[in-house]
Short mmCIF file of C-alpha atoms in Angstrom, two decimals:
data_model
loop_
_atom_site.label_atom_id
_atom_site.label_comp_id
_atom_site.label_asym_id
_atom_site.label_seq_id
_atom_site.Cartn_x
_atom_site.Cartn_y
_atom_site.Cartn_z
CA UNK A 1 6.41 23.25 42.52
CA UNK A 2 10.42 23.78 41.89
CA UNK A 3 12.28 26.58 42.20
CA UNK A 4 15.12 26.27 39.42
CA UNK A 5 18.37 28.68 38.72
CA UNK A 6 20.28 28.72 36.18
CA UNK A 7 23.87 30.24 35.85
CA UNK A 8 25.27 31.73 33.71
CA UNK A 9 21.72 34.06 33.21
CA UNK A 10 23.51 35.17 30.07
CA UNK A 11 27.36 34.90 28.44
CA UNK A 12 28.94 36.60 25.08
CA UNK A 13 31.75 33.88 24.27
CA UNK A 14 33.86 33.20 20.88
CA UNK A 15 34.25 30.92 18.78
CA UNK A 16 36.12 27.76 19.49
CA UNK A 17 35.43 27.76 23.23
CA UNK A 18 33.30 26.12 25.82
CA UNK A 19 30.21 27.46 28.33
CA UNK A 20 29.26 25.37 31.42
CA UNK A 21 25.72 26.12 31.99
CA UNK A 22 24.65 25.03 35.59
CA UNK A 23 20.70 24.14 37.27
CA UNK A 24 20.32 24.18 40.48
CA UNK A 25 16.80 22.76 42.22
CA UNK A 26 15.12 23.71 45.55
CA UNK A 27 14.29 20.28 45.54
CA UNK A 28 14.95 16.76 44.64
CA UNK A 29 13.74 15.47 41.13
CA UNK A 30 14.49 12.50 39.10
CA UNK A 31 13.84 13.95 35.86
CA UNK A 32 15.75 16.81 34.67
CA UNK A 33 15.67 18.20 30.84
CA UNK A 34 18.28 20.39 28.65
CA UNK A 35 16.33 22.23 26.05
CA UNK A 36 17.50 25.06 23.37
CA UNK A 37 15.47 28.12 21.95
CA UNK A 38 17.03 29.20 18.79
CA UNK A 39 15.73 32.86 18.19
CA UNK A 40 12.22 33.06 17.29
CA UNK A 41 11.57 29.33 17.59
CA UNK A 42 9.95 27.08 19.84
CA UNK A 43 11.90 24.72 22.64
CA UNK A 44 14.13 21.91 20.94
CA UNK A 45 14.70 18.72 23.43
CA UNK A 46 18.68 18.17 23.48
CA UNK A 47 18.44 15.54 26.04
CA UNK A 48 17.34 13.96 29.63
CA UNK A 49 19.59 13.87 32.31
CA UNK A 50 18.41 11.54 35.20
CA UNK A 51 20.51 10.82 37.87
CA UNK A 52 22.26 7.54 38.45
CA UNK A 53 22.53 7.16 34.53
CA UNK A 54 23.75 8.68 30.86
CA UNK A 55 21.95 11.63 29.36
CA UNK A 56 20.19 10.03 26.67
CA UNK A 57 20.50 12.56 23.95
CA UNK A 58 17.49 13.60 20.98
CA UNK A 59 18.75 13.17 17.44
CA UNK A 60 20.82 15.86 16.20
CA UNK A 61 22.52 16.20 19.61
CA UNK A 62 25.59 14.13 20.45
CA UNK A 63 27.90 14.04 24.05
CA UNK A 64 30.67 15.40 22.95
CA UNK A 65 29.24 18.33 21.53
CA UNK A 66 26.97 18.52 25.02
CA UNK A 67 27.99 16.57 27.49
CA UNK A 68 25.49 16.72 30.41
CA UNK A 69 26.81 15.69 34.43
CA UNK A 70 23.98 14.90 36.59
CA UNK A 71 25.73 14.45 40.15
CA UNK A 72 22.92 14.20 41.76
CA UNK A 73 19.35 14.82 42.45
CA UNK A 74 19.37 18.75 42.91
CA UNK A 75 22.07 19.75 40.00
CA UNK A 76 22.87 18.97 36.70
CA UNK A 77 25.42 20.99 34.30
CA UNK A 78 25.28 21.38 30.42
CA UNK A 79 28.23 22.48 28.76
CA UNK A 80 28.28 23.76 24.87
CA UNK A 81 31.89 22.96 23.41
CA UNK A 82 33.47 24.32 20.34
CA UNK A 83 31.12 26.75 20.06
CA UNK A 84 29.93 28.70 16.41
CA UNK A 85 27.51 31.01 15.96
CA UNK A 86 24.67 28.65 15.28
CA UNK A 87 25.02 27.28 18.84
CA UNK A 88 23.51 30.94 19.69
CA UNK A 89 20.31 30.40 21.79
CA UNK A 90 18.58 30.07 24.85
CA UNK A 91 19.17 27.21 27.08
CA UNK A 92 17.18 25.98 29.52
CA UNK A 93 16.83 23.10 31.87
CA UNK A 94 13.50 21.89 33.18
CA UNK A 95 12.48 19.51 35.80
CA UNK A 96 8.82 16.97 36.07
CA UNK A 97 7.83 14.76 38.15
CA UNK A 98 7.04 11.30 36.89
CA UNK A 99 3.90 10.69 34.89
CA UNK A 100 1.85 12.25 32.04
CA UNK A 101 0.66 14.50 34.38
CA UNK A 102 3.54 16.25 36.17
CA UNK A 103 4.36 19.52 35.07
CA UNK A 104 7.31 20.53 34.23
CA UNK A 105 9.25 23.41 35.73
CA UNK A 106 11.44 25.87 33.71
CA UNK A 107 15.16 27.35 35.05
CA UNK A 108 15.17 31.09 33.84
CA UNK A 109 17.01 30.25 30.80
CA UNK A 110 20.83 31.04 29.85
CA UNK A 111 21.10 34.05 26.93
CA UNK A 112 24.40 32.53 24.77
CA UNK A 113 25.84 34.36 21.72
CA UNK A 114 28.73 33.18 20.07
CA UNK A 115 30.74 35.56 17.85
CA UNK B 1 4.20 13.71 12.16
CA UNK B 2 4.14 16.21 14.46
CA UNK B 3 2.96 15.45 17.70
CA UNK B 4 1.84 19.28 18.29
CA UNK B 5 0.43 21.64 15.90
CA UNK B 6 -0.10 25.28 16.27
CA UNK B 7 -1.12 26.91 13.03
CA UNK B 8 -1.09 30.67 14.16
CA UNK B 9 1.80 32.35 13.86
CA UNK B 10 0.73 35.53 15.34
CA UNK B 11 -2.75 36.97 17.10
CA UNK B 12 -4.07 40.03 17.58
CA UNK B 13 -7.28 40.60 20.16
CA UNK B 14 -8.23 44.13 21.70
CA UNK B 15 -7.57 44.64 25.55
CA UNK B 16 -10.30 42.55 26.84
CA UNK B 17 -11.93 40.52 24.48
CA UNK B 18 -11.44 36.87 24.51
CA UNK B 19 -8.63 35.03 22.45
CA UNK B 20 -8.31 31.35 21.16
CA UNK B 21 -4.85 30.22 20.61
CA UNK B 22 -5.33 26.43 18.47
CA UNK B 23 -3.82 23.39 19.36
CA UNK B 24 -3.71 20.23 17.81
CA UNK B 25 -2.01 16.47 19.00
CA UNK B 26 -0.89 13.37 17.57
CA UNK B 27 -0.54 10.44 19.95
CA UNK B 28 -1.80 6.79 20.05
CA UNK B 29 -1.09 6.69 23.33
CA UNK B 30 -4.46 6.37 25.18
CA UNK B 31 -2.78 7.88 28.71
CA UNK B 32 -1.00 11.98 28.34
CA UNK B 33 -0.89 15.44 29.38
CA UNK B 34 -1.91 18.68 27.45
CA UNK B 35 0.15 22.09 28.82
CA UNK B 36 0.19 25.68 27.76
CA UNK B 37 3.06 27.92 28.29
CA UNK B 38 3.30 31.38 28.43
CA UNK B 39 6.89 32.90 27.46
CA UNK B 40 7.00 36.91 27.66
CA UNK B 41 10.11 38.58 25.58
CA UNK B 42 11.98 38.10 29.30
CA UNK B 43 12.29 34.52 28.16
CA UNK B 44 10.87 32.61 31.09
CA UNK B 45 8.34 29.90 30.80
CA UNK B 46 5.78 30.13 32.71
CA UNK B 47 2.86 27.45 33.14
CA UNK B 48 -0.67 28.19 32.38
CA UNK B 49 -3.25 24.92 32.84
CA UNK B 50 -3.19 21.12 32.77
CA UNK B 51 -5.65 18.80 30.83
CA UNK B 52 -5.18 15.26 31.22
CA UNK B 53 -6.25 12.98 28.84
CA UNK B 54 -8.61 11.35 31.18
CA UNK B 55 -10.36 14.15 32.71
CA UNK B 56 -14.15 14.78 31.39
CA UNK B 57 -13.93 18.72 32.10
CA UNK B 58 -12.38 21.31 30.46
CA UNK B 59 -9.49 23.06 32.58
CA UNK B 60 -9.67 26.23 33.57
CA UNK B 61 -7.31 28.03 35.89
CA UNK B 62 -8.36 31.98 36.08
CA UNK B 63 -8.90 33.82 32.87
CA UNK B 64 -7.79 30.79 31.43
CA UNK B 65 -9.70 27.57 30.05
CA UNK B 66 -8.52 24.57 27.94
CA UNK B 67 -11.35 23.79 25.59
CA UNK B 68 -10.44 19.67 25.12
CA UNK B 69 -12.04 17.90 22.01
CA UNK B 70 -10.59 14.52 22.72
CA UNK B 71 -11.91 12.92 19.54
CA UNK B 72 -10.99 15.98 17.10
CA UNK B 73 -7.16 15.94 19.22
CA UNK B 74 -7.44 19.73 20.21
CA UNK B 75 -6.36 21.37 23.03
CA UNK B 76 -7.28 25.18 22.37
CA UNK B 77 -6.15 27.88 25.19
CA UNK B 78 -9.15 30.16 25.72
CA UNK B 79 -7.77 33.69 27.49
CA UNK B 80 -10.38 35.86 28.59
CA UNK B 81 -10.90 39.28 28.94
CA UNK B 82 -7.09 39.85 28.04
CA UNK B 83 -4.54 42.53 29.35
CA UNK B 84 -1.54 43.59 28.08
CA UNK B 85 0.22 41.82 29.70
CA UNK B 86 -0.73 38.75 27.86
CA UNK B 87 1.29 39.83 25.41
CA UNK B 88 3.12 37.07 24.75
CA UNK B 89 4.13 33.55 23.29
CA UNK B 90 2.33 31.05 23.80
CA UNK B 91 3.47 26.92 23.57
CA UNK B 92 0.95 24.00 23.87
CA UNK B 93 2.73 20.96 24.90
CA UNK B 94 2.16 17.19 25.02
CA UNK B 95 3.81 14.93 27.48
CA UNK B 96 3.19 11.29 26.77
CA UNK B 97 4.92 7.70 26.44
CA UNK B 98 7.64 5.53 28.05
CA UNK B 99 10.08 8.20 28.86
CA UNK B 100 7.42 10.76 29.93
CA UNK B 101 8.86 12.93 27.25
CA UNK B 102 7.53 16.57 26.32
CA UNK B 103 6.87 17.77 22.87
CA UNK B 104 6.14 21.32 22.21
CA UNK B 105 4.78 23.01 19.41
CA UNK B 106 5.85 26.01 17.31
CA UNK B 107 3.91 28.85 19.56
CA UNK B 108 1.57 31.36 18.98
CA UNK B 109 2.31 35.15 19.42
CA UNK B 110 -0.16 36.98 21.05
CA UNK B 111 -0.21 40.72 20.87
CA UNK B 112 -2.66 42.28 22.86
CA UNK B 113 -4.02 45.91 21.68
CA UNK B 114 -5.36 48.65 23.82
#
């Protein structure tokens, strides 16, 4: 298993600016994910951050909106820029192991409204 | 298409009785993983069981049991003799292809009643 943190746990922020979220892993992992939980729905995919490449990014999601750093194989930050209200959510970065059959491990999950 | 299908919204069962959250998949890809997740209102996800595509039994990790209909794509979460705190949403997932990726479905809430 993976121990994963997450930091900020939770952030109020305004319009127009940017949040860094940061994962930090007890252990090395290739694959690392950034997801976001819109109240009251399930987990949306924004993209996959492996190390020693780009994020490749799900549709609807673009880099400069979140551009992911993946420095190496224990950390990995997300930031939100030019935030709006409808970037409030949960955001959460997972890890897996390779394979159909590796589970994958959730951070605690970082609590952003945007005013 | 989705690739995971959870038609209940919301469940009720009475403190300990047994409860079947429904899952349904769509994949052509012969080789994936089934998951359920558990996320309480604190936010965390928290995994449950593991079916893989190739295994003949049904999962089962505690009071909880995977019933896997390969041929009908289902991957219902059995939860037995439930406690409060199952209260809860639930996710089935599906991990398959290439890239390994996860898909999860819409949840299930499960309120459990004393």
């Amino acid at each position: 298993s993976a121990v994963i943190s997450q930091k900020p746990s939770r952030d109020i922020c305004q319009r127009g600016t940017s949040l860094t979220i940061q994962c930090q892993v007890d252990s090395q992992v290739t694959m690392m994910f950034w997801y976001r939980q819109q109240p009251g729905q399930s987990l949306t995919l924004i993209a996959t951050a492996n190390q020693g490449s780009e994020a490749t990014y799900e549709s609807g999601f673009v880099i400069d909106k979140f551009p992911i750093s993946r420095p190496n194989l224990t950390f990995s930050t997300l930031t939100v820029s030019n935030m709006s209200p409808e970037d409030s959510s949960i955001y959460l970065c997972s890890v897996a192991s390779a394979g159909e059959g590796g589970e994958q491990f959730f951070g605690p999950g970082t609590r952003l409204t945007v005013l | 298409a989705q690739k995971i299908t959870q038609t209940q919204p919301g469940m009720f069962v009475q403190e300990k009785e047994a409860v079947t959250l429904d899952c349904t998949y769509d994949t052509s890809d012969p080789s994936y993983g089934l998951f359920w997740y558990k996320q309480p209102s604190s936010g965390e996800m928290i995994f449950l069981i593991y079916q893989g595509s190739y295994d003949q039994q049904n999962a089962t990790e505690g009071r909880y049991s995977l019933n896997f209909q390969k041929a009908r794509k289902s991957a219902n979460l059995v939860i037995s003799a439930s406690q409060l705190g199952d209260s809860a949403m639930y996710f089935c997932a599906m991990r398959e292809g290439p890239g390994n990726q996860f898909y999860f479905g819409t949840g299930t809430s499960l309120t459990v009643i004393p």
